[in-house]
């Protein structure tokens, strides 16, 4: 086995390595030079599109057709998408391997699987008129540059909202790039535009000139962590600066006569310049190393390195990870390196193995850890094994060691090796795998229809498998040529007993494919009622949809179905549908009450709910301004109720209401006061207050208001009017239907003790103590005393005496004296 | 995720705040916030206006006013997603702004608590769906206190019982589901009432749907949480419908009376500053005045917003006491404060003096709060001393005690003639109807006529709504109360239950209560008695059967056991569901957590709870402290007036 350091190269004081991933990548006929190449992050697929600005050899009509070809890194063609949509100005990937294609007129297509299925939207903001010039992508979005220098950003693809960024100056853009939102201070995307001598930083709200003088910059690139910017100047120099433009970190003179084709970051600490067939890798402090190729090289940057693609070979260039360097560096004496050597000795059955172990005994744990980590970064299976063996050997010597990392690494490496296999062609590194997460890796496999591998990996890593089954089933539904019965049986057979299977999704796929019956069959297996609703609606199974929505308890769904139905059905049939479904009925009623009263009236009419119908009209009458239209509405309501026997009270009330309105209208005119709108009692009250007792009396008899009520009203009105005369007048009456106590109470709370006291002797039914209290309230202590005296209440007199002042004391004393002998 | 022990209101609060602030942070730069009115209160409970300002909120507008201006480029709508009319309003405002504005607006909508299909549809029809970025703000439970979670759905009562709209039930199920996902399944769901049954069914359905795997990311942890909870004992769902009468009675605890007389909204009461004194200068706003969410409101200087929650130590002491003893308590506190304050003369050394000074701020806060509550208590006293109040209370107590209802009509008639506020009159009539199974047809017609005459004919609609609510009805209409027989009518039979559950307790010690009946000075709320049927079987048996524990229920009995007979007389469905998990997982759980002695019981009041019931439940919780913790959940806080408001037409525009 070759030494792992064979492909290492020292740049400055660091080591870089170039790992050969796959050979014989592309057909020799494919002139890579003529293609635009875009690679998905984390070792995903490659998209190739022929560069329209370049001439190419004519190879017959077939080849002349424009297409976007999706390849794996190993050169396997995954899918060819025929393209007839016009000139492509942007080709890129999202983190979850959606392929984005942006055309000159601002149309964006998002291919979300590898089957050519896509969603489409348009950029707007003038993109159709001015045309898209170029696009730059980040993990979840992109920015498009229009020919008028406007910038449009899209930050998500599930609900794209094209946003116009601030307006940069109208100058020629030499080059441009962006800093993804995750790495900017503002948390929104920032675009770096190289114009003139300088660079403009543009975000959503403003565009700022960074005032550089060394431009124009022909290339610009931002490091994966967003902290550094690499610039290539017209005088062949490469600059690396911090992304806040505060610090210049290094400078490198390429001395090349031609302009490089591409400039990319390799990890976060070196920059790669690519010419046709030459690569310069520039590390920190301007140290560089050069590589030469036979043909055109394309660069695809990733978070921890850069992939180099030629027709023959696909390579991965990265900084040698620290742990790997520690072990393999020539002359390394690190514990891990010694441990690795020990395994070698062990295989040779040499006693030196033990010597080695004894040598590093104190650092053994660290050595084991390092070996485990280094194994992860190794692409060669041989060295992975060797390192893990070393770790295992070291572990066996240790008394206590937590093997979790070791076990996990073994599992991960199995997965990584499986997907790196050339037939799969996902050359993902350990760091990339950790960033991507195992779930997303499985998703990538599913998209490539590698169901078996996906399942195995999911089970191996204990991940949910539902998505895999669903995807498989959907695909089955789409492409299978079997009859529907067989497909359904097959799917159900495979999927029953599996957790989390959404039959709704499969049914939808069947529906979209035009297999209606299959869709219905599959839908019956969906356990979640709510999920079935949208599909049922699009299958025009309206009533079932409504039932399912009600079953789910989610009123939003019910409402949604009702909205659709109301639009679709004639009113009568709509009412028929909701009639025997109380929940639906209630929802329609309550929403109509707020928004559509006519609908409500129709509903009650159809349903023969007269009282409810009449009430709606009564409600309307309340909102009328003038009396006549109020009366008209009330009459209408009365008519509606006329036939029913049960609503006599309602009818009578409505008639009375009309009568009241008429009377009030007359009173308004008569007395020049506003009566309209107040109640019967209030009318009487007001009339008394205005001194219109006969008129009040008339209203009483018109509405048969009880005598008690009228007495109360009269009392309150007179008190409010402070008409003490009238009240005194009343006191002369023999009897009051409400008794005399209320008179006392009301008058005294109005503060008139004199008039109040008149009523005390009239409250004959009250106990003496109460009457004494009443007198006291009026401040008439002597009177109170007399009351007590009459009742021969000695104690009360004592109490009163203590309260009394002035002459009252004597009077009460007298009474007490009179009482005393009798005891 | 390791399930937390017990339900922690603090965490729920923190999460809500974090969620909201994250959303606001997502919109760059300054923004105008358009808020639905009914959300302002709940939001104020967990985030202050000043914090919102820190996150770039410039001005706040009411959605209902429709007056958002174009002073900021960013416009954020924070609105409940369950109402179609809100989506309509948003659509119109966006279109208006787009027409008028010079600047290009960025619109965001945060739907509370979830984005709905209907609102999407409406925005689409309005043609603005493409111009807005939409997010969800999943605000379900808002903690009012550490033992009290509320959905704060103001209209929940109207929607549930008048409109028969089950949205509230669904949202409640979602909210309870989130508790289950955090703490594990409720091992037992016990409940009473038709809507409660529906809620339990929804919970069971949602559970099966979650296990069926709503989420493809369903990993092991979720599976683990969907096994019965080790910390929660059970969930008791009480449907408001089972016991309307309790709400109709006048609440007699301090907090209850504050709610009745002044009104408490989202733990805040708006009180005339002549009663509680002017607000302290805003800079050093003490414990009592949180800066209100809305700028518009600070202008109203005559009214002052008082925060009523346990951050006010004095209020925490007073709130659940019967009002009769509040005066005494306030006196005691006043004397203690004075003594403490006087103690400064006694302090001789410098260190003693320093100690005194360090206590001063707390001291002032306490004094401030004492001043406020003395003011409030006096105001309430004015009310409780009034003739009207006592008349009303008298009728209520007579009705509750089972006196002949017809004899009360004289008083009611008098109240009407004296123009007593309509809600109070209606409460009395409804109370009679609830307790004695309807009014005699003649009485009912008379009362209706009197009400229409006294308060206006528009109340024909009010009366109709009350009948729809089943609050007011005639005794003949097929639901006559057949005393002695079982409960056929589906209505709560108070006359039976009065004896069986001892709803009336004559001897009430308000100073040192020994039964929940103290909260209504002699009437024990039926709803809470039902909770006792589950939690305090022994106590209730000794209470109802005079201590003769001959056929006492064994300690281990669960659910309704032992009270099945009584529960039959309560209206609505009865249920008792046990949720089991997979054997293995359950056992694993047991081993992981050990046997937790003190478990939590969640009591959910569907359709609203009164402060008196809360006080009664807290009373039970205090008695049960050693054995269990009680967390009260509800859709909203309710009282009799709010209940009547559901039915009342406002004469301006009808219902």
Coordinates of N, CA, C and O in Angstrom, one line a residue, chain A residues 156 159 161 163 186 188 203-205 464 466-467 499-501 527-531 551-557 559-560 563-564 567 583 586-587 590 593-595 597 609 611-612 615 618-619 622-623 649-650 652-654 656-657 660 679-682 703-706 708-709 712-713 716 745-746, chain B residues 28 73 82-85 88 106 114-118 121-122 125 129-134 163-167 170 174 202 205 209 211-218 220 223 387 413-414 416-419 445 448-450 452-458 460-461 464 468 582 649 651-655:
Chain A
X156 N -35.4 31.3 0.1 CA -35.9 29.9 0.3 C -36.7 29.5 -1.0 O -37.2 30.3 -1.7
X159 N -41.1 28.6 -0.5 CA -42.0 29.7 -0.7 C -41.2 30.9 -1.2 O -40.9 31.8 -0.4
X161 N -39.8 34.2 -2.3 CA -40.2 35.6 -2.3 C -39.1 36.5 -2.8 O -38.2 36.9 -2.1
X163 N -36.8 39.2 -3.6 CA -36.6 40.5 -2.9 C -35.6 41.3 -3.6 O -34.5 40.8 -4.0
X186 N -25.7 41.1 9.6 CA -27.1 41.5 9.5 C -28.0 40.3 9.3 O -29.2 40.5 9.3
X188 N -28.7 38.8 6.8 CA -29.3 38.7 5.5 C -28.2 38.7 4.5 O -27.1 39.1 4.8
X203 N -26.7 45.1 0.6 CA -27.6 44.2 1.3 C -29.0 44.8 1.1 O -29.2 45.6 0.2
X204 N -29.9 44.3 1.9 CA -31.4 44.6 1.6 C -31.6 46.1 1.7 O -32.4 46.6 1.0
X205 N -30.9 46.8 2.6 CA -31.2 48.1 2.8 C -30.3 49.2 2.2 O -30.7 50.3 1.9
X464 N -35.3 6.9 10.8 CA -36.6 6.5 10.3 C -36.5 6.1 8.8 O -35.8 6.7 8.1
X466 N -39.5 5.7 7.0 CA -40.8 6.0 6.3 C -40.6 6.7 5.0 O -41.2 6.3 4.0
X467 N -39.7 7.7 4.9 CA -39.6 8.5 3.7 C -39.1 7.6 2.5 O -39.5 7.8 1.4
X499 N -44.0 2.1 10.5 CA -44.5 3.4 11.2 C -44.4 4.6 10.2 O -43.5 4.7 9.4
X500 N -45.3 5.5 10.4 CA -45.2 6.8 9.8 C -45.3 6.8 8.3 O -44.9 7.8 7.7
X501 N -46.0 5.8 7.7 CA -46.1 5.8 6.3 C -47.3 6.8 5.9 O -48.4 6.6 6.5
X527 N -54.1 6.8 7.9 CA -54.8 6.8 9.2 C -55.2 8.3 9.6 O -56.0 8.4 10.4
X528 N -54.5 9.3 9.0 CA -54.8 10.6 9.5 C -55.9 11.3 8.6 O -55.6 11.6 7.4
X529 N -57.0 11.4 9.2 CA -58.2 11.9 8.4 C -57.8 13.3 7.8 O -58.1 13.5 6.6
X530 N -57.2 14.1 8.5 CA -56.9 15.5 8.0 C -56.1 15.5 6.8 O -56.3 16.3 5.9
X531 N -55.2 14.6 6.7 CA -54.2 14.5 5.6 C -54.9 14.2 4.3 O -54.5 14.5 3.2
X551 N -64.1 14.9 10.8 CA -63.5 13.8 11.7 C -62.2 14.2 12.3 O -61.9 13.9 13.5
X552 N -61.4 15.0 11.6 CA -60.1 15.4 12.1 C -60.2 16.4 13.2 O -59.3 16.6 14.0
X553 N -61.4 17.0 13.3 CA -61.6 18.0 14.4 C -61.0 19.4 14.1 O -61.1 20.3 14.9
X554 N -60.3 19.5 13.0 CA -59.6 20.7 12.7 C -60.5 21.6 11.9 O -60.8 21.4 10.7
X555 N -61.0 22.7 12.6 CA -62.0 23.5 11.9 C -61.5 24.2 10.7 O -62.2 24.5 9.8
X556 N -60.2 24.4 10.7 CA -59.6 25.1 9.6 C -59.8 24.3 8.3 O -60.2 24.8 7.3
X557 N -59.6 23.0 8.4 CA -59.8 22.1 7.3 C -61.3 22.1 6.9 O -61.6 22.1 5.7
X559 N -63.5 24.4 7.3 CA -63.7 25.6 6.7 C -63.2 25.7 5.2 O -63.9 26.2 4.3
X560 N -62.0 25.2 5.1 CA -61.4 25.2 3.8 C -62.3 24.4 2.8 O -62.5 24.9 1.7
X563 N -65.4 26.4 2.0 CA -65.2 27.4 1.0 C -65.2 26.9 -0.4 O -65.8 27.5 -1.3
X564 N -64.5 25.8 -0.6 CA -64.4 25.2 -1.9 C -65.8 24.8 -2.4 O -66.2 25.1 -3.5
X567 N -68.1 27.6 -3.4 CA -67.8 28.2 -4.7 C -68.3 27.3 -5.8 O -68.7 27.8 -6.9
X583 N -71.5 20.3 12.6 CA -70.3 21.1 12.7 C -70.2 22.0 11.5 O -69.9 23.2 11.7
X586 N -72.7 24.8 11.8 CA -72.4 25.8 12.8 C -71.3 26.7 12.3 O -71.4 27.9 12.5
X587 N -70.3 26.2 11.6 CA -69.3 27.0 11.0 C -69.8 28.0 10.0 O -69.4 29.1 9.9
X590 N -71.7 30.7 11.8 CA -71.0 31.7 12.5 C -70.2 32.6 11.6 O -70.0 33.8 11.9
X593 N -72.6 35.0 9.9 CA -73.1 36.0 10.8 C -72.1 37.2 10.7 O -72.6 38.4 10.9
X594 N -70.8 37.0 10.5 CA -69.9 38.1 10.5 C -69.7 38.7 9.2 O -69.4 39.9 9.0
X595 N -69.9 37.9 8.1 CA -69.5 38.4 6.8 C -70.6 38.4 5.8 O -70.6 39.2 4.8
X597 N -74.6 38.2 5.6 CA -75.9 38.1 6.2 C -77.0 37.5 5.3 O -77.9 36.8 5.6
X609 N -86.0 27.8 9.4 CA -85.8 28.2 10.8 C -86.3 29.7 10.9 O -85.5 30.6 10.8
X611 N -87.6 31.6 13.4 CA -87.2 32.5 14.5 C -85.8 33.1 14.2 O -85.6 34.3 14.3
X612 N -84.9 32.2 13.8 CA -83.5 32.6 13.5 C -83.5 33.6 12.4 O -82.9 34.7 12.4
X615 N -84.8 36.9 13.5 CA -83.8 37.6 14.4 C -82.7 38.3 13.5 O -82.3 39.3 13.9
X618 N -84.3 41.4 12.6 CA -84.4 42.3 13.7 C -83.1 43.0 13.9 O -83.0 44.2 14.1
X619 N -82.0 42.1 13.8 CA -80.6 42.7 13.9 C -80.4 43.8 12.9 O -79.8 44.8 13.2
X622 N -81.9 47.1 13.7 CA -81.2 47.9 14.7 C -80.2 48.8 14.0 O -79.8 49.9 14.6
X623 N -79.7 48.4 12.9 CA -78.7 49.2 12.3 C -79.2 50.2 11.3 O -78.5 51.0 10.8
X649 N -95.0 35.4 21.7 CA -94.3 36.4 22.5 C -93.5 37.3 21.6 O -93.5 38.5 21.6
X650 N -92.8 36.6 20.7 CA -91.9 37.4 19.8 C -92.7 38.3 18.9 O -92.4 39.5 18.8
X652 N -95.7 39.5 19.5 CA -96.2 40.6 20.2 C -95.2 41.6 20.5 O -95.4 42.8 20.4
X653 N -94.0 41.2 20.9 CA -92.9 42.1 21.2 C -92.6 43.0 20.0 O -92.3 44.2 20.1
X654 N -92.5 42.3 18.8 CA -92.2 43.0 17.6 C -93.3 44.1 17.3 O -92.9 45.2 17.0
X656 N -95.2 45.5 19.5 CA -95.0 46.5 20.5 C -93.9 47.4 20.2 O -93.9 48.6 20.4
X657 N -92.9 46.8 19.6 CA -91.7 47.6 19.3 C -92.0 48.6 18.2 O -91.7 49.8 18.3
X660 N -94.0 51.3 19.8 CA -93.2 52.2 20.6 C -92.5 53.2 19.7 O -92.4 54.4 20.0
X679 N -86.0 52.5 25.7 CA -87.0 51.5 26.0 C -88.3 52.1 26.5 O -88.4 53.3 26.8
X680 N -89.2 51.2 26.8 CA -90.5 51.7 27.3 C -90.3 52.3 28.6 O -90.8 53.5 28.9
X681 N -89.7 51.6 29.5 CA -89.5 52.2 30.9 C -88.7 53.5 30.8 O -89.1 54.4 31.5
X682 N -87.7 53.6 29.9 CA -86.9 54.8 29.9 C -87.8 55.9 29.3 O -87.7 57.1 29.7
X703 N -98.7 50.0 27.0 CA -97.8 48.8 27.0 C -98.1 47.9 28.3 O -97.4 47.0 28.5
X704 N -99.2 48.3 29.0 CA -99.6 47.5 30.2 C -98.4 47.3 31.1 O -98.1 46.2 31.5
X705 N -97.7 48.4 31.4 CA -96.6 48.3 32.3 C -97.3 48.2 33.7 O -98.2 49.0 34.0
X706 N -96.7 47.4 34.6 CA -97.3 47.2 35.9 C -97.2 48.4 36.8 O -96.3 49.2 36.6
X708 N -96.5 48.6 39.9 CA -95.2 48.7 40.7 C -94.1 49.3 39.9 O -93.4 50.2 40.4
X709 N -93.9 48.9 38.7 CA -92.8 49.4 37.9 C -93.0 50.9 37.7 O -92.0 51.6 37.9
X712 N -92.0 52.8 40.8 CA -90.6 52.9 40.9 C -90.0 54.0 39.9 O -89.2 54.8 40.3
X713 N -90.5 53.9 38.7 CA -90.0 54.8 37.7 C -90.3 56.3 38.1 O -89.5 57.2 38.0
X716 N -88.0 57.3 41.0 CA -86.7 57.6 40.5 C -86.6 58.9 39.7 O -85.7 59.7 39.8
X745 N -85.4 55.5 51.1 CA -84.1 55.2 50.7 C -83.6 56.1 49.5 O -82.5 56.6 49.5
X746 N -84.5 56.2 48.5 CA -84.1 57.0 47.3 C -83.9 58.5 47.7 O -82.9 59.1 47.3
Chain B
X28 N -35.7 42.4 9.0 CA -34.6 43.3 9.3 C -35.0 44.7 9.4 O -35.9 45.2 8.7
X73 N -40.8 50.7 6.3 CA -40.8 49.9 5.1 C -41.3 48.5 5.5 O -42.1 47.9 4.7
X82 N -57.2 31.8 13.0 CA -58.4 31.0 12.9 C -59.6 31.8 12.4 O -60.7 31.2 12.1
X83 N -59.4 33.0 12.2 CA -60.6 33.9 11.8 C -60.4 34.4 10.4 O -59.5 35.1 10.1
X84 N -61.3 34.0 9.5 CA -61.2 34.4 8.1 C -61.3 35.9 8.0 O -60.6 36.5 7.2
X85 N -62.0 36.6 8.9 CA -62.2 38.0 8.7 C -60.9 38.8 8.9 O -60.7 39.8 8.4
X88 N -59.0 38.7 5.8 CA -59.6 39.7 4.9 C -59.0 41.1 5.2 O -58.6 41.8 4.3
X106 N -42.2 45.8 2.8 CA -42.0 44.3 3.0 C -43.1 43.9 4.0 O -43.1 44.4 5.1
X114 N -51.2 29.3 14.5 CA -50.8 28.5 13.3 C -51.3 29.1 12.0 O -52.3 29.9 12.0
X115 N -50.6 28.8 11.0 CA -51.1 29.2 9.7 C -52.2 28.3 9.2 O -52.1 27.1 9.4
X116 N -53.2 28.9 8.7 CA -54.4 28.1 8.3 C -54.5 28.1 6.7 O -54.2 29.1 6.1
X117 N -55.1 27.0 6.2 CA -55.4 27.0 4.8 C -56.4 28.1 4.4 O -56.2 28.6 3.3
X118 N -57.3 28.3 5.3 CA -58.4 29.3 4.9 C -57.7 30.7 4.7 O -58.0 31.4 3.7
X121 N -55.9 30.9 1.6 CA -56.8 31.0 0.5 C -57.3 32.4 0.3 O -57.4 32.9 -0.8
X122 N -57.7 33.0 1.4 CA -58.2 34.4 1.3 C -57.1 35.4 0.8 O -57.4 36.2 0.0
X125 N -56.9 35.0 -2.7 CA -57.9 35.6 -3.5 C -57.8 37.1 -3.5 O -58.1 37.8 -4.5
X129 N -50.9 37.1 -1.5 CA -50.2 36.0 -0.9 C -48.7 36.0 -1.4 O -47.8 35.6 -0.6
X130 N -48.5 36.3 -2.6 CA -47.1 36.3 -3.1 C -46.3 37.4 -2.6 O -45.1 37.4 -2.7
X131 N -46.9 38.4 -2.0 CA -46.1 39.6 -1.5 C -45.7 39.5 0.0 O -45.1 40.5 0.5
X132 N -46.2 38.5 0.7 CA -45.9 38.5 2.1 C -45.1 37.3 2.5 O -45.2 36.2 1.8
X133 N -44.2 37.5 3.5 CA -43.6 36.3 4.0 C -44.4 35.9 5.2 O -44.8 36.7 6.1
X134 N -44.6 34.6 5.3 CA -45.5 34.1 6.3 C -44.8 33.2 7.3 O -44.0 32.4 6.9
X163 N -72.2 29.5 19.3 CA -72.0 29.2 17.9 C -71.8 27.7 17.6 O -71.7 27.3 16.4
X164 N -71.5 26.9 18.6 CA -71.2 25.5 18.5 C -70.0 25.3 17.5 O -70.0 24.4 16.8
X165 N -69.1 26.2 17.6 CA -67.9 26.2 16.7 C -66.8 25.5 17.5 O -66.4 26.0 18.5
X166 N -66.4 24.3 17.0 CA -65.4 23.5 17.8 C -64.0 24.0 17.7 O -63.1 23.3 18.2
X167 N -63.7 25.1 17.1 CA -62.3 25.6 17.0 C -61.6 25.6 18.3 O -60.4 25.1 18.4
X170 N -60.5 22.3 19.4 CA -59.3 21.8 18.6 C -58.0 22.5 19.1 O -57.0 21.8 19.3
X174 N -54.7 20.8 20.7 CA -53.3 21.1 20.3 C -52.4 21.5 21.5 O -51.3 21.0 21.6
X202 N -60.4 13.9 20.7 CA -59.4 14.6 19.8 C -58.0 14.2 20.3 O -57.1 14.0 19.5
X205 N -57.2 10.8 19.3 CA -57.0 10.7 17.9 C -55.6 11.3 17.5 O -54.8 10.7 16.8
X209 N -52.4 9.6 15.7 CA -51.9 10.2 14.5 C -50.4 10.5 14.6 O -49.6 10.3 13.7
X211 N -48.4 8.8 16.6 CA -47.7 7.5 16.6 C -47.7 7.0 15.1 O -46.8 6.3 14.7
X212 N -48.7 7.3 14.4 CA -48.7 6.9 13.0 C -47.6 7.7 12.2 O -47.3 7.4 11.1
X213 N -47.1 8.7 12.9 CA -46.0 9.4 12.3 C -46.3 10.6 11.5 O -46.2 10.6 10.3
X214 N -46.8 11.6 12.2 CA -47.1 12.9 11.4 C -45.7 13.4 10.8 O -45.6 13.8 9.7
X215 N -44.7 13.2 11.6 CA -43.5 13.8 11.3 C -42.5 12.7 10.8 O -42.3 11.7 11.5
X216 N -41.9 13.0 9.7 CA -40.9 12.0 9.3 C -39.7 12.0 10.1 O -38.9 11.1 10.1
X217 N -39.5 13.1 10.8 CA -38.3 13.2 11.7 C -38.6 12.5 13.0 O -37.8 12.6 13.9
X218 N -39.7 11.8 13.1 CA -40.1 11.1 14.3 C -38.9 10.2 14.7 O -38.7 9.1 14.1
X220 N -36.5 8.4 18.0 CA -36.8 7.6 19.2 C -37.3 8.5 20.3 O -38.1 8.0 21.1
X223 N -41.0 8.9 20.3 CA -41.6 7.7 20.7 C -41.6 7.5 22.2 O -42.6 7.1 22.8
X387 N -77.5 48.6 48.3 CA -78.8 47.9 48.4 C -78.9 46.9 47.3 O -79.3 45.7 47.5
X413 N -88.4 41.5 39.8 CA -89.2 42.6 39.1 C -88.7 44.0 39.6 O -88.6 44.9 38.9
X414 N -88.5 44.0 40.9 CA -88.1 45.3 41.5 C -86.8 45.8 40.9 O -86.6 46.9 40.6
X416 N -85.6 45.1 38.1 CA -85.7 45.6 36.7 C -86.3 47.0 36.8 O -85.8 47.9 36.0
X417 N -87.3 47.2 37.6 CA -87.9 48.5 37.7 C -86.9 49.6 38.1 O -87.0 50.7 37.8
X418 N -85.9 49.1 38.9 CA -84.9 50.1 39.4 C -83.8 50.2 38.5 O -82.8 50.8 38.8
X419 N -83.9 49.6 37.3 CA -82.9 49.8 36.2 C -81.6 49.2 36.7 O -80.5 49.8 36.4
X445 N -92.4 34.2 30.4 CA -92.9 35.2 29.5 C -93.0 36.6 30.2 O -92.7 37.6 29.6
X448 N -89.5 38.0 30.5 CA -89.1 38.5 29.2 C -89.7 39.8 28.8 O -89.0 40.8 28.4
X449 N -91.0 39.9 29.1 CA -91.7 41.2 28.7 C -91.1 42.3 29.5 O -90.9 43.4 29.0
X450 N -90.9 42.1 30.8 CA -90.4 43.1 31.7 C -89.0 43.6 31.2 O -88.7 44.8 31.1
X452 N -87.8 43.3 28.1 CA -88.0 44.0 26.8 C -88.4 45.5 27.1 O -88.0 46.4 26.4
X453 N -89.4 45.6 28.0 CA -89.9 46.9 28.3 C -88.8 47.8 28.9 O -88.7 49.0 28.6
X454 N -88.1 47.2 29.8 CA -87.1 48.0 30.6 C -85.9 48.3 29.8 O -85.3 49.4 30.0
X455 N -85.4 47.4 29.1 CA -84.1 47.6 28.5 C -84.1 47.7 27.0 O -83.1 47.8 26.3
X456 N -85.3 47.6 26.4 CA -85.4 47.8 24.9 C -85.7 46.5 24.2 O -85.3 45.4 24.7
X457 N -86.4 46.6 23.1 CA -86.8 45.4 22.4 C -85.7 44.7 21.6 O -85.8 43.6 21.2
X458 N -84.6 45.4 21.5 CA -83.4 44.8 20.8 C -83.0 43.5 21.6 O -82.4 42.6 21.0
X460 N -84.7 41.2 22.5 CA -85.3 40.0 21.9 C -84.2 39.1 21.4 O -84.2 37.8 21.6
X461 N -83.2 39.7 20.8 CA -82.0 38.9 20.3 C -81.2 38.3 21.5 O -80.7 37.2 21.4
X464 N -83.0 35.4 22.9 CA -82.9 34.3 22.0 C -81.5 33.6 22.1 O -81.4 32.4 22.2
X468 N -80.5 29.8 23.2 CA -79.6 29.0 22.4 C -78.5 28.4 23.3 O -78.0 27.3 23.1
X582 N -46.4 1.4 25.2 CA -45.8 0.1 25.0 C -45.2 -0.4 26.3 O -44.5 0.4 26.9
X649 N -76.9 41.7 22.8 CA -76.6 42.5 21.6 C -76.1 43.8 22.0 O -76.6 44.4 23.0
X651 N -76.5 47.4 21.1 CA -77.6 47.9 20.4 C -77.1 48.7 19.1 O -77.9 49.0 18.2
X652 N -75.8 48.9 19.0 CA -75.3 49.5 17.8 C -75.5 48.7 16.5 O -76.0 49.2 15.5
X653 N -75.1 47.4 16.6 CA -75.2 46.7 15.3 C -75.7 45.3 15.4 O -75.6 44.5 14.5
X654 N -76.3 44.9 16.6 CA -76.8 43.5 16.6 C -75.7 42.5 16.7 O -74.5 42.9 16.7
X655 N -76.1 41.3 16.9 CA -75.0 40.3 17.1 C -74.4 39.9 15.8 O -75.1 39.8 14.8

